[in-house]
C-alpha cells in the first residue's frame, strides 16, 4: 500500500521513513502549501491547529481523488503555544523572529499541539483528525546558547523556533506527552495508521499516481 505524506517537514519525513512497520509499504512525499492564517482562531491554539489540519486534509483529498484506492495519505500541523499567553508560535520567518521565540520560551514550560489527518478513498474522499498535546520545558538559555541556536539555522522550518532532535535537544525536557507530538504527528493518528496498514482495507486501482 502507498502511504502519501503531504508535508515538506524534514522531521516528519525522516520519522515515518524510519518506522519498522512502514517497511512493507511504499512511501511517497508531496509538498502542499495553504494560507494557514485564514484558519487561525485568536486565543485558541489547539483549535487553530485542528482547523489548519482539516484544511490541509480537504485540499489533499481534492487533489488525490478516488480513482485509485490503494493509498492512505497524511497531513499534519504543529504549533507551539507561548507560555505567557494563548499565542500560537509557528515557523519563524527569519533569525530575529526565531530569537524572539526562543527568548519567550527559555526557562518556562509550554505546550506543543499537533493535529494529524488521515485521508482514505472509498466512494468519496474521507478523513479523520487526531490531536495531541505535549508539555515541554525549555531550560534557561545563555546568550551563547541563543547565538548557537540561531546562527546555525536549527530553527528553520520548526514551530517555536527549535528542533527537538537537533541542537535544541539539550535544552528541552518533556514533562507530559509524547516526543512524536513535538516532531509533528499525533501519536493517536500513528496508531490508527498502523491499524489501517495492518488490515489492508484499501482496494487497489489502475490510475496514475496522484500529484498534490
Coordinates of C-alpha atoms in Angstrom, one line a residue, residues 13-145:
X13 CA 9.6 12.6 6.5
X14 CA 12.6 11.2 8.4
X15 CA 10.5 9.9 11.3
X16 CA 7.9 8.0 9.2
X17 CA 10.7 6.6 6.9
X18 CA 12.5 5.0 9.9
X19 CA 9.5 3.1 11.3
X20 CA 9.8 -0.6 11.0
X21 CA 6.1 -1.0 10.4
X22 CA 6.4 1.1 7.2
X23 CA 8.9 -1.3 5.6
X24 CA 6.3 -3.2 3.6
X25 CA 4.7 -0.1 2.2
X26 CA 5.7 2.5 -0.4
X27 CA 6.2 6.0 1.0
X28 CA 5.6 9.0 -1.2
X29 CA 6.2 12.6 -0.3
X30 CA 4.3 15.6 -1.5
X31 CA 4.6 19.3 -0.7
X32 CA 1.5 21.3 0.0
X33 CA 1.0 24.9 0.8
X34 CA -2.1 26.6 2.1
X35 CA -2.7 30.1 3.6
X36 CA -2.7 29.0 7.3
X37 CA -3.5 32.5 8.5
X38 CA -7.1 32.0 7.2
X39 CA -7.7 29.3 9.8
X40 CA -6.4 31.0 12.9
X41 CA -8.6 31.3 16.0
X42 CA -7.3 34.0 18.3
X43 CA -6.7 32.7 21.8
X44 CA -7.3 29.1 21.0
X45 CA -4.1 27.4 19.7
X46 CA -5.4 23.7 19.8
X47 CA -8.5 24.8 17.7
X48 CA -6.2 26.7 15.3
X49 CA -4.0 23.6 14.7
X50 CA -7.1 21.4 14.1
X51 CA -8.6 24.0 11.7
X52 CA -5.3 24.1 9.7
X53 CA -5.0 20.3 9.6
X54 CA -8.6 20.0 8.5
X55 CA -8.0 22.5 5.7
X56 CA -4.9 20.6 4.6
X57 CA -6.8 17.3 4.6
X58 CA -9.6 18.9 2.5
X59 CA -7.0 20.2 0.0
X60 CA -5.1 17.0 -0.2
X61 CA -8.3 14.9 -0.6
X62 CA -9.5 17.0 -3.6
X63 CA -6.0 16.7 -5.2
X64 CA -5.7 13.0 -4.7
X65 CA -9.1 11.8 -6.0
X66 CA -10.7 8.4 -5.7
X67 CA -9.9 6.6 -8.9
X68 CA -7.1 4.7 -7.3
X69 CA -7.8 3.3 -3.8
X70 CA -4.5 1.6 -2.8
X71 CA -3.3 4.5 -0.7
X72 CA -3.7 6.4 2.5
X73 CA -2.5 10.0 2.9
X74 CA -1.3 12.0 5.9
X75 CA -1.3 15.7 6.6
X76 CA -0.3 17.4 9.8
X77 CA 0.1 20.7 11.5
X78 CA 2.0 21.7 14.7
X79 CA 2.0 24.9 16.7
X80 CA 3.7 25.9 19.9
X81 CA 1.6 27.7 22.5
X82 CA 3.5 30.6 24.0
X83 CA 3.8 30.3 27.8
X84 CA 2.9 34.0 28.5
X85 CA -0.4 34.0 26.6
X86 CA -2.5 31.9 24.2
X87 CA -0.4 32.9 21.3
X88 CA 0.5 30.4 18.5
X89 CA 4.2 30.2 17.6
X90 CA 4.6 28.7 14.2
X91 CA 7.7 28.6 12.0
X92 CA 9.9 31.7 12.3
X93 CA 10.2 33.8 9.2
X94 CA 13.7 34.9 10.0
X95 CA 16.5 34.7 12.5
X96 CA 15.2 37.7 14.6
X97 CA 11.8 36.1 15.0
X98 CA 13.4 32.8 15.9
X99 CA 15.5 34.5 18.6
X100 CA 12.4 36.3 20.0
X101 CA 10.5 33.0 20.1
X102 CA 13.4 31.2 21.9
X103 CA 13.7 34.1 24.4
X104 CA 10.0 33.8 25.2
X105 CA 10.2 30.1 25.8
X106 CA 13.5 30.0 27.7
X107 CA 13.2 28.9 31.3
X108 CA 9.5 28.1 31.0
X109 CA 7.1 25.3 30.3
X110 CA 5.0 25.5 27.1
X111 CA 2.6 23.3 25.1
X112 CA 3.1 21.8 21.7
X113 CA -0.1 20.9 19.8
X114 CA -0.1 18.6 16.7
X115 CA -3.1 17.5 14.7
X116 CA -2.8 14.9 12.0
X117 CA -5.3 14.0 9.3
X118 CA -5.6 10.5 7.8
X119 CA -7.2 10.6 4.4
X120 CA -8.6 7.4 2.8
X121 CA -10.5 6.9 -0.5
X122 CA -13.8 4.9 -0.8
X123 CA -16.7 6.1 -2.9
X124 CA -15.6 9.6 -1.8
X125 CA -12.6 11.1 0.0
X126 CA -12.9 10.9 3.8
X127 CA -10.5 11.8 6.6
X128 CA -10.1 11.5 10.3
X129 CA -8.4 14.1 12.5
X130 CA -6.4 13.2 15.6
X131 CA -5.0 15.8 18.1
X132 CA -2.3 15.5 20.8
X133 CA -0.7 17.9 23.2
X134 CA 2.8 17.7 24.8
X135 CA 4.1 19.8 27.7
X136 CA 7.7 20.8 27.2
X137 CA 10.1 22.7 29.4
X138 CA 12.9 24.7 27.9
X139 CA 15.8 25.3 30.3
X140 CA 17.2 28.9 30.7
X141 CA 19.3 29.9 27.7
X142 CA 22.5 31.9 27.9
X143 CA 23.4 34.4 25.2
X144 CA 25.9 31.9 23.8
X145 CA 23.1 29.2 23.7

